Amino acid sequence: MYSIDSKSFKKAGLSLDCIGLRSRHRTYSKEDYQCYSMSNIASDLIKSDEIKEDLDLPMEGMPRSFPSNQDPNYKLDTDPDKLKSKYVNGFIKIQDTNGIVYNSQGSNYVNFKFEKGNEQAPNIAEQIRNVPKFMKSAWGMKSPQIIIPIITGLTNFKNWRNPKLEEQFRRGIIKAANKTEMWFITNGINGGISAMVGDAFSEEKTSRNITSMKSNYSSLHFLDTNESNLKPLTLIGIVSASTMQNWSSFDGITSIVTASGNRTNKNMYRFDVNPDHTHFIIYDDLSNTSDTGGFSSLTNINLDSLSYDRFRDRIESLLTRSLSYYNKKKVEKSVSDASDDDNELKNPIIENRQIPMVCLVIRGDLNSIDAIDSKIQREIPVIILKGSGAVSDIIAFAYDELNENKDSDYEESYLRPEVCKKLLNQFNDELNKNEVIRNHYRDKILSIVKNGSKGGQKFLTIVDTKGLGFDYTDLDKYILTALLQSQTQLSGKQGKAQLERNLKLTLDWNCPALALSEIFQRDDYTNHSIFENAILRRDREEFVELFLDQGFYIHRYLGRNNIRELFIKAENREFFVTIILQRILGHFTDDLPENFLPDGLNEILRELTSIDNM
């Protein structure tokens, strides 16, 4: 194996990113290929995902991985009673047919298979709980501030006709991702919205790498470039094995796979995974296809059958708890936590949710309807992008109609038949010959709309993408508004924790108007650490003013030590050092002088105000 240090490895990745090798829409020069061949040294440094001992997975008699797909005698046994492996994990890179690697940093993946019909196997609910446990123990992940699942159609996605809108969408995704620690979750395929989100992440990574390279060569390289303030980019694909190209290559052994292109027709859908996702959770549903009739309810789970949509819904629900919850040696569960695993799997609402989640729906197919209904029943806020087509537009239509006319006769005589007609127009092949299924989805849509609000809480938000003033770059504001409006006001310690979390979110996202309308209108709560955060960060003057308006006693906070710490922790450190310390005080190191408060601060005030007698 080659031996190179981590700094060299990082530089190799930066070089690849900056010359644009990761673009899937460019031609490559001879120099590009030469640069790529030189980077092969780095490919030998793929890390090994060793499972920590505290990962509670049955290991005895269980191979670390499936046999390699490169073995000519290998034949996958999909009989769940014979196959004893619970999971396969690895680290993989994806290349095109010319050998150019799309994801130079690689992607983590875990391939889960759930046993059924075996008395010795744990029940499916218990096995599913191993997924977040694996994410914590094997991948070293920690829960984010918020999770954004994106629901979209797997088979009915269309390319956006307006490239400007697509660019706006990508900017909106990254703008949100840079606000706070956030996970985006998609279906992981290299097509439609999932690929667009991947492109946004790819562009942001490249931008960060270029900025990092520039700062390394800057004359002010000793200064804090705020790289530590950048939010980690986490894009998780929950993928169905039955729709994957090259699924057998995700075997725990293969380190690089060649994208072979998506194949779609009426009888078969096979997709490459999107290389810009940082993690993949692959569900082996090849042997779990016993669902009949073309649909299944996500909230009435039959433990003998677990479709991909049910699997994804359950994983997303479990992730609303902190990952550390699942890694406790012995989890003490209260009645509200579900007294046993089977009940937890069936229970539509998870109490004591720790990690906020907001679901974004763009277009969507028939399976999306059940997924949305499940989210609403669990009181997880859902944003429907009206104007994106398909299911999104049908739900928006029903929402508008029911809000304008709540008469039961109107619903029976007009709305129900009209929703059926729209479903049939959109999904004729699936619904034309089965009235039962068609009525099922109609009723689900009406249920989504009717259960979209409860008391003062709002779980369903319709955003008109064709409305006046709409801009995809404001996705962050729509997400945060939906989250705040979905919450019930808690009391006591839980209420205090909720207020702190919400204030931190509005501060991170720089939305003072939302802080005023959704938080301070309910409570005049103030907090020293959050106030300090507002003072230190750029463009947060309106938040400081909000705190003062709420009666925050600033003179009790601004003691001598606190004032000094504010200058040391200032976010715009480069400005402070070059303009204040160097130009005004003539101090040419980035350390704060000992006499800064008694002498230096007065000198700064005299310079800035032209008042001599300070």
XYZ file of C-alpha atoms in Angstrom:
614
model
C 0.000 0.000 0.000
C 1.182 3.510 -0.721
C 1.995 5.656 2.265
C 1.048 9.309 1.998
C 0.027 11.721 4.685
C -3.480 13.087 5.136
C -2.429 16.529 3.884
C -1.307 15.052 0.542
C -4.542 13.129 0.298
C -6.536 16.327 0.867
C -4.535 18.196 -1.772
C -5.187 15.424 -4.304
C -8.910 15.714 -3.684
C -8.782 19.497 -3.953
C -6.930 19.305 -7.251
C -9.519 16.989 -8.735
C -12.390 19.155 -7.565
C -10.898 22.423 -8.749
C -10.185 21.334 -12.329
C -13.777 20.173 -12.571
C -13.247 16.423 -12.876
C -16.394 15.770 -10.909
C -18.628 17.467 -13.459
C -20.770 15.047 -15.399
C -21.353 17.524 -18.211
C -17.912 18.285 -19.597
C -15.312 16.819 -21.927
C -11.948 15.898 -20.475
C -8.530 16.895 -21.723
C -5.389 14.779 -21.749
C -4.187 16.731 -18.738
C -7.395 15.856 -16.888
C -6.784 12.157 -17.366
C -3.139 12.518 -16.343
C -4.201 14.322 -13.187
C -6.734 11.598 -12.477
C -4.198 8.803 -12.923
C -1.917 10.543 -10.424
C -4.776 10.535 -7.918
C -4.938 6.724 -7.906
C -2.512 6.806 -4.993
C -5.259 8.327 -2.899
C -7.724 5.597 -3.828
C -5.666 3.092 -1.840
C -6.449 5.026 1.311
C -10.072 3.971 1.483
C -10.836 3.642 5.100
C -12.015 0.422 6.721
C -15.318 0.665 8.565
C -14.683 -1.397 11.663
C -17.800 -1.844 13.740
C -17.398 -0.794 17.330
C -18.145 -3.326 20.040
C -21.095 -1.353 21.314
C -23.004 -1.884 18.044
C -25.638 -4.375 19.122
C -25.781 -6.480 15.950
C -25.715 -10.297 15.958
C -22.239 -11.085 14.679
C -21.778 -14.779 15.438
C -21.746 -16.911 12.309
C -22.276 -13.814 10.202
C -19.800 -12.886 7.457
C -18.620 -9.292 7.281
C -19.782 -9.046 3.681
C -21.372 -10.846 0.794
C -19.007 -12.733 -1.522
C -17.422 -10.446 -4.091
C -19.383 -9.907 -7.272
C -16.099 -10.463 -9.087
C -16.191 -14.176 -8.181
C -17.439 -15.958 -11.354
C -18.925 -18.759 -9.234
C -20.807 -16.385 -6.936
C -24.578 -16.507 -6.965
C -26.587 -14.405 -4.529
C -28.991 -16.420 -2.395
C -31.953 -14.155 -1.709
C -33.784 -16.671 0.491
C -34.067 -14.776 3.798
C -34.183 -18.009 5.768
C -30.822 -19.110 4.371
C -28.970 -15.816 4.149
C -27.754 -14.963 7.635
C -26.011 -11.672 6.942
C -27.700 -8.715 8.539
C -25.733 -5.983 6.835
C -22.845 -5.211 4.525
C -20.954 -1.957 4.941
C -18.246 -0.289 2.929
C -16.822 2.800 1.299
C -17.203 3.231 -2.440
C -16.312 5.580 -5.281
C -18.299 5.928 -8.483
C -16.696 6.505 -11.876
C -17.896 7.019 -15.432
C -17.068 4.717 -18.347
C -13.841 6.674 -18.968
C -12.606 6.018 -15.451
C -13.193 9.532 -14.140
C -14.284 9.392 -10.496
C -17.350 11.488 -9.681
C -17.009 11.406 -5.890
C -13.308 11.803 -5.159
C -13.999 11.697 -1.415
C -16.081 8.517 -1.699
C -19.372 7.583 -0.038
C -20.161 5.413 2.960
C -22.841 2.794 2.529
C -24.556 0.055 4.470
C -26.600 -2.660 2.801
C -29.243 -3.985 5.205
C -31.169 -7.201 4.795
C -33.871 -8.090 7.306
C -34.659 -11.665 8.171
C -38.218 -12.923 8.409
C -39.814 -16.293 8.936
C -36.948 -17.376 11.168
C -37.695 -17.997 14.836
C -34.091 -17.286 15.792
C -34.032 -13.937 14.016
C -34.967 -10.797 15.965
C -38.255 -9.245 14.904
C -38.127 -6.690 12.128
C -38.710 -3.746 14.480
C -35.652 -4.694 16.523
C -33.570 -5.068 13.372
C -34.645 -1.666 12.069
C -33.470 -0.072 15.311
C -29.978 -1.243 14.349
C -29.862 1.245 11.459
C -29.483 4.447 13.542
C -27.289 2.451 15.926
C -25.033 1.588 12.991
C -24.912 5.220 11.843
C -23.623 6.247 15.264
C -21.179 3.396 15.933
C -19.760 2.610 12.492
C -19.979 5.982 10.747
C -19.387 8.127 13.817
C -22.340 10.349 12.945
C -24.076 12.635 15.395
C -27.611 13.897 15.068
C -28.110 17.230 13.262
C -30.195 20.227 14.261
C -32.849 19.368 11.675
C -33.617 16.643 9.113
C -35.133 17.329 5.669
C -36.525 14.272 3.848
C -37.338 15.053 0.219
C -40.241 13.042 -1.182
C -40.437 12.855 -4.945
C -41.500 10.381 -7.587
C -39.143 7.556 -8.417
C -40.555 6.837 -11.861
C -42.284 10.041 -12.945
C -39.617 12.703 -12.516
C -39.129 15.203 -15.313
C -36.286 17.539 -16.147
C -37.040 21.151 -15.338
C -37.511 23.212 -18.466
C -36.274 26.444 -16.933
C -32.549 26.226 -16.048
C -32.822 29.427 -13.984
C -35.369 27.779 -11.681
C -33.139 24.730 -11.347
C -30.245 26.990 -10.394
C -32.465 28.778 -7.867
C -33.436 25.424 -6.361
C -29.809 24.341 -5.982
C -28.946 27.678 -4.368
C -31.915 27.327 -2.026
C -30.799 23.848 -0.944
C -27.254 24.993 -0.172
C -28.430 28.193 1.490
C -30.460 26.038 3.878
C -27.620 23.529 4.353
C -25.267 26.339 5.379
C -27.667 27.715 7.983
C -27.340 24.936 10.547
C -26.273 21.314 10.884
C -28.750 19.547 8.651
C -29.327 16.189 6.991
C -31.052 15.941 3.652
C -32.557 12.533 2.826
C -33.522 11.450 -0.702
C -34.177 8.224 -2.603
C -30.510 8.312 -3.596
C -30.923 7.751 -7.341
C -28.994 9.632 -10.001
C -32.021 11.266 -11.557
C -34.695 13.872 -10.911
C -34.695 15.875 -7.686
C -32.224 13.536 -5.982
C -29.614 14.295 -8.662
C -30.360 18.037 -8.493
C -29.751 18.049 -4.750
C -26.556 16.076 -5.368
C -25.426 18.666 -7.921
C -26.023 21.415 -5.356
C -23.860 19.605 -2.807
C -21.149 18.999 -5.410
C -21.020 22.689 -6.341
C -20.835 23.713 -2.687
C -18.003 21.279 -1.941
C -16.052 22.588 -4.924
C -16.666 26.183 -3.831
C -15.445 25.408 -0.323
C -12.329 23.696 -1.641
C -11.456 26.658 -3.860
C -11.960 29.055 -0.945
C -9.758 26.859 1.225
C -7.003 26.805 -1.400
C -7.126 30.582 -1.769
C -6.846 31.087 1.971
C -3.796 28.802 2.090
C -1.983 31.138 -0.318
C -3.281 34.349 1.218
C -0.864 36.726 2.905
C -3.254 36.533 5.841
C -2.988 32.755 6.075
C -2.406 32.935 9.825
C -5.880 34.337 10.358
C -9.039 32.429 11.162
C -10.785 31.837 7.824
C -13.953 30.611 9.560
C -13.612 27.135 8.017
C -14.609 25.727 11.391
C -17.916 27.606 11.112
C -18.879 25.826 7.902
C -21.694 23.368 8.420
C -20.984 19.726 7.529
C -22.651 18.654 4.288
C -24.616 15.442 4.830
C -26.750 13.987 2.046
C -28.220 10.557 2.777
C -29.754 8.316 0.146
C -32.151 5.619 1.369
C -32.127 3.337 -1.644
C -34.160 0.360 -2.754
C -31.941 -2.499 -3.960
C -34.605 -3.526 -6.469
C -34.201 -0.219 -8.336
C -30.383 -0.050 -8.262
C -27.968 -0.605 -11.088
C -24.890 -2.569 -9.995
C -26.430 -3.419 -6.636
C -24.182 -6.471 -6.276
C -21.125 -4.187 -6.320
C -22.109 -2.810 -2.916
C -20.744 -5.964 -1.329
C -18.340 -4.643 1.278
C -15.350 -5.529 -0.898
C -15.615 -3.613 -4.161
C -14.127 -0.133 -3.766
C -15.131 1.447 -7.073
C -18.131 0.950 -9.342
C -18.776 2.179 -12.877
C -22.038 4.032 -13.475
C -23.876 2.277 -16.280
C -26.727 4.743 -16.813
C -30.386 4.702 -15.825
C -32.716 2.267 -17.555
C -36.395 3.057 -17.470
C -39.399 1.615 -19.216
C -42.877 0.543 -18.198
C -41.716 -2.820 -16.900
C -38.352 -2.032 -15.332
C -36.676 0.818 -13.512
C -32.975 0.641 -12.723
C -30.944 3.648 -11.588
C -27.373 4.461 -10.717
C -26.985 5.937 -7.258
C -26.108 9.607 -7.173
C -22.370 9.962 -6.454
C -22.707 13.223 -4.549
C -24.516 11.602 -1.624
C -22.277 11.237 1.404
C -24.037 8.145 2.773
C -26.276 5.405 1.414
C -28.620 3.172 3.383
C -29.546 0.366 1.002
C -32.589 -1.766 1.746
C -32.505 -5.220 0.220
C -36.147 -5.470 -0.793
C -35.497 -8.004 -3.556
C -37.022 -10.754 -1.440
C -39.575 -8.563 0.347
C -42.071 -8.017 -2.462
C -45.087 -9.768 -0.981
C -47.197 -6.600 -0.970
C -50.133 -7.037 -3.306
C -52.546 -4.682 -4.935
C -49.963 -2.038 -5.709
C -50.174 -0.176 -2.418
C -49.588 -0.612 1.279
C -50.348 1.495 4.313
C -47.260 2.831 6.023
C -48.936 3.147 9.397
C -50.526 -0.315 9.529
C -47.362 -2.325 9.176
C -47.490 -6.064 8.670
C -44.326 -7.375 10.270
C -44.122 -10.209 7.732
C -43.652 -7.745 4.895
C -41.658 -4.540 4.732
C -41.686 -2.587 1.495
C -39.048 0.012 0.644
C -41.478 2.870 1.340
C -42.312 1.466 4.766
C -38.632 0.944 5.476
C -37.696 4.515 4.562
C -40.594 5.919 6.547
C -39.553 3.984 9.639
C -35.886 4.958 9.359
C -36.791 8.636 9.015
C -39.083 8.406 12.035
C -36.418 6.730 14.160
C -33.916 9.431 13.213
C -36.071 12.029 14.969
C -34.505 10.657 18.126
C -30.885 11.414 18.904
C -28.570 8.709 17.579
C -27.072 8.357 21.043
C -30.479 7.114 22.249
C -30.069 3.920 20.235
C -26.524 3.289 21.409
C -27.338 2.977 25.069
C -26.475 -0.479 26.358
C -29.897 -0.780 27.923
C -32.584 1.545 26.669
C -35.157 2.279 29.319
C -38.375 2.821 27.438
C -41.404 4.471 28.947
C -44.961 3.810 27.868
C -44.850 6.875 25.609
C -41.730 5.475 23.933
C -43.669 2.315 23.034
C -43.411 -0.570 25.469
C -42.006 -2.993 22.939
C -40.435 -2.932 19.501
C -43.521 -4.222 17.698
C -45.666 -1.424 19.099
C -42.989 1.123 18.262
C -43.011 -0.014 14.644
C -46.787 0.317 14.389
C -47.224 3.468 16.467
C -47.831 6.403 14.077
C -46.611 9.091 16.487
C -43.252 9.090 18.282
C -43.381 10.970 21.575
C -40.542 13.096 22.872
C -39.158 13.810 19.433
C -35.665 15.230 19.855
C -34.588 16.137 16.308
C -36.900 18.410 14.274
C -37.923 17.169 10.846
C -39.587 18.954 7.921
C -40.586 17.008 4.825
C -40.369 18.586 1.359
C -42.614 17.182 -1.404
C -41.779 17.846 -5.057
C -44.053 16.185 -7.657
C -44.346 12.745 -6.089
C -45.873 9.464 -7.266
C -48.518 7.156 -5.791
C -46.166 5.787 -3.147
C -45.526 9.368 -2.064
C -49.157 9.713 -0.973
C -48.806 7.039 1.709
C -45.482 8.541 2.808
C -47.017 12.020 3.174
C -50.017 10.636 5.063
C -47.688 8.837 7.458
C -45.730 12.042 8.117
C -48.921 14.006 8.819
C -50.165 11.326 11.229
C -46.853 11.544 13.057
C -47.286 15.333 13.217
C -44.189 15.920 11.108
C -44.594 19.128 9.066
C -44.860 18.676 5.311
C -44.272 21.347 2.652
C -46.018 20.757 -0.669
C -44.514 22.621 -3.619
C -47.602 23.486 -5.624
C -46.791 23.835 -9.310
C -44.195 21.052 -9.350
C -46.789 18.661 -10.779
C -48.239 15.202 -10.109
C -49.168 14.423 -6.481
C -48.067 17.839 -5.195
C -50.581 19.610 -7.402
C -53.421 17.188 -6.596
C -52.938 17.649 -2.847
C -52.711 21.434 -3.308
C -55.961 21.348 -5.308
C -57.775 19.405 -2.579
C -56.364 21.742 0.071
C -57.577 24.868 -1.722
C -61.025 23.398 -2.385
C -61.610 22.204 1.183
C -60.501 25.542 2.601
C -62.848 27.448 0.311
C -65.856 25.185 0.801
C -66.207 22.969 3.870
C -69.724 21.772 3.031
C -69.945 17.951 3.212
C -72.277 17.792 0.206
C -69.737 19.735 -1.861
C -67.018 17.284 -0.902
C -69.161 14.280 -1.797
C -70.647 15.594 -5.017
C -67.666 17.444 -6.492
C -64.353 17.148 -4.674
C -64.087 13.379 -4.280
C -64.911 12.639 -7.947
C -62.602 15.452 -9.085
C -59.656 14.126 -7.071
C -60.273 10.681 -8.578
C -60.292 12.208 -12.046
C -56.998 14.009 -11.454
C -55.408 10.827 -10.092
C -56.582 8.896 -13.129
C -55.245 11.530 -15.516
C -51.850 11.486 -13.825
C -51.516 7.735 -13.132
C -53.717 6.114 -15.734
C -51.615 2.958 -16.157
C -51.682 2.167 -12.446
C -55.270 3.167 -11.626
C -57.331 2.696 -14.764
C -58.453 -0.849 -14.000
C -58.589 -0.774 -10.226
C -61.218 1.430 -8.646
C -60.394 0.173 -5.152
C -56.818 1.436 -5.334
C -57.946 4.681 -6.944
C -60.395 5.317 -4.085
C -57.703 4.409 -1.573
C -55.415 7.174 -2.806
C -58.298 9.633 -3.079
C -59.192 9.021 0.568
C -55.554 9.321 1.589
C -55.264 12.722 -0.084
C -58.395 13.997 1.649
C -57.092 12.613 4.944
C -53.799 14.466 4.448
C -55.616 17.753 3.914
C -58.082 17.306 6.783
C -55.400 16.266 9.263
C -53.026 18.996 8.121
C -53.849 21.156 11.135
C -54.897 20.581 14.726
C -55.672 23.329 17.177
C -52.905 25.887 16.848
C -50.580 23.481 15.048
C -50.136 23.334 11.292
C -48.592 20.246 9.698
C -49.377 20.874 6.030
C -47.980 23.917 4.218
C -48.769 24.646 0.568
C -46.197 26.830 -1.184
C -47.201 28.085 -4.632
C -44.055 27.950 -6.766
C -45.791 29.978 -9.462
C -47.069 32.623 -7.097
C -45.936 36.227 -7.057
C -42.737 36.676 -5.109
C -41.873 32.984 -4.800
C -38.171 32.206 -4.963
C -36.563 28.781 -4.514
C -33.644 30.459 -2.781
C -36.033 31.149 0.123
C -36.497 27.427 0.834
C -34.823 27.924 4.206
C -37.524 30.355 5.323
C -40.341 28.048 4.192
C -38.722 25.157 6.068
C -38.233 27.092 9.292
C -41.740 28.589 9.173
C -43.292 25.141 8.684
C -41.294 23.775 11.605
C -42.238 26.533 14.032
C -45.919 26.470 13.062
C -46.114 22.704 13.576
C -45.068 22.778 17.204
C -47.275 22.627 20.231
C -46.200 24.958 23.001
C -44.580 22.947 25.784
C -44.195 23.976 29.407
C -41.650 23.567 32.172
C -38.194 22.250 31.309
C -39.409 20.930 27.959
C -40.823 24.345 27.112
C -37.544 26.052 27.980
C -35.588 23.571 25.854
C -38.012 24.109 22.969
C -37.640 27.892 23.150
C -33.851 27.675 23.235
C -33.819 25.307 20.266
C -36.170 27.502 18.256
C -34.264 30.685 19.076
C -31.018 29.045 18.039
C -32.582 27.942 14.757
C -33.939 31.398 13.936
C -30.561 32.912 14.849
C -28.631 30.378 12.754
C -30.965 31.001 9.828
C -30.961 34.767 10.456
C -34.747 35.095 10.488
C -35.526 37.805 13.080
C -39.059 38.288 11.734
C -39.853 34.634 12.454
C -38.291 34.908 15.895
C -40.618 37.817 16.639
C -43.810 36.312 15.182
C -43.381 32.664 16.179
C -41.327 32.807 19.402
C -41.352 36.167 21.193
C -45.090 36.567 20.617
C -45.548 33.455 22.762
C -42.834 34.090 25.347
C -40.382 36.864 26.198
C -37.696 34.283 27.031
C -34.095 35.488 26.714
C -30.818 33.639 27.139
C -27.269 34.903 27.751
C -25.531 32.391 25.472
C -27.907 33.057 22.576
C -27.567 36.809 23.080
C -23.780 36.426 22.963
C -24.138 34.403 19.768
C -26.180 37.224 18.244
C -23.541 39.815 19.151
C -20.667 37.769 17.747
C -22.168 36.796 14.395
C -22.365 38.873 11.261
C -25.570 40.623 10.234
C -27.428 39.803 13.461
C -28.089 43.376 14.590
C -31.864 42.884 14.372
C -31.609 39.971 16.799
C -29.681 42.101 19.288
C -32.418 44.710 19.020
C -35.083 42.031 19.561
C -33.393 40.907 22.767
C -33.189 44.466 24.060
C -36.867 44.992 23.225
C -37.697 41.918 25.320
C -36.088 43.555 28.354
C -32.682 41.893 28.275
C -30.428 43.629 30.844
C -27.259 44.182 28.865
C -25.412 45.944 31.702
C -25.618 42.717 33.750
C -23.996 40.813 30.915
C -21.230 43.125 29.716
C -18.689 42.730 32.473
C -14.967 43.259 31.896
C -14.233 39.604 31.081
C -17.240 39.259 28.779
C -16.249 42.324 26.760
C -12.739 40.967 26.239
C -14.107 37.554 25.211
C -16.386 39.172 22.625
C -13.411 40.668 20.811
C -11.507 37.382 20.980
C -14.437 35.334 19.652
C -15.532 37.813 16.972
C -16.742 35.948 13.866
C -15.259 38.446 11.411
C -11.786 37.929 12.813
C -9.945 39.037 9.670
C -11.604 42.459 9.710
C -10.874 42.934 13.407
C -7.192 42.019 13.075
C -6.404 43.961 9.894
C -8.469 47.105 10.525
C -8.644 47.391 14.300
C -5.510 45.782 15.704
C -3.087 46.525 12.871
C -4.265 49.778 11.310
C -5.608 51.601 14.362
C -3.549 50.159 17.220
C -0.409 49.213 15.283
C -0.487 45.719 16.814
C 0.773 43.167 14.255
C -0.200 39.840 15.797
C -3.680 38.408 16.040
C -3.510 38.138 19.861
C -5.454 40.693 21.852
C -3.065 43.076 23.705
C -3.125 42.915 27.498
C -3.917 46.636 27.724
C -6.690 46.416 25.137
C -9.590 47.305 27.448
C -8.104 50.213 29.428
C -6.186 51.787 26.533
C -6.832 50.141 23.177
C -10.624 50.278 23.284
C -10.616 54.013 24.019
C -8.201 54.575 21.128
C -10.544 52.680 18.793
C -13.539 54.719 19.933
C -11.632 57.982 19.420
C -10.647 56.902 15.904
C -14.134 55.812 14.915
C -16.076 58.674 16.506
C -13.545 61.536 16.272
C -14.346 62.324 19.917
C -11.154 63.100 21.771
C -12.511 63.289 25.290
C -13.567 59.670 25.887
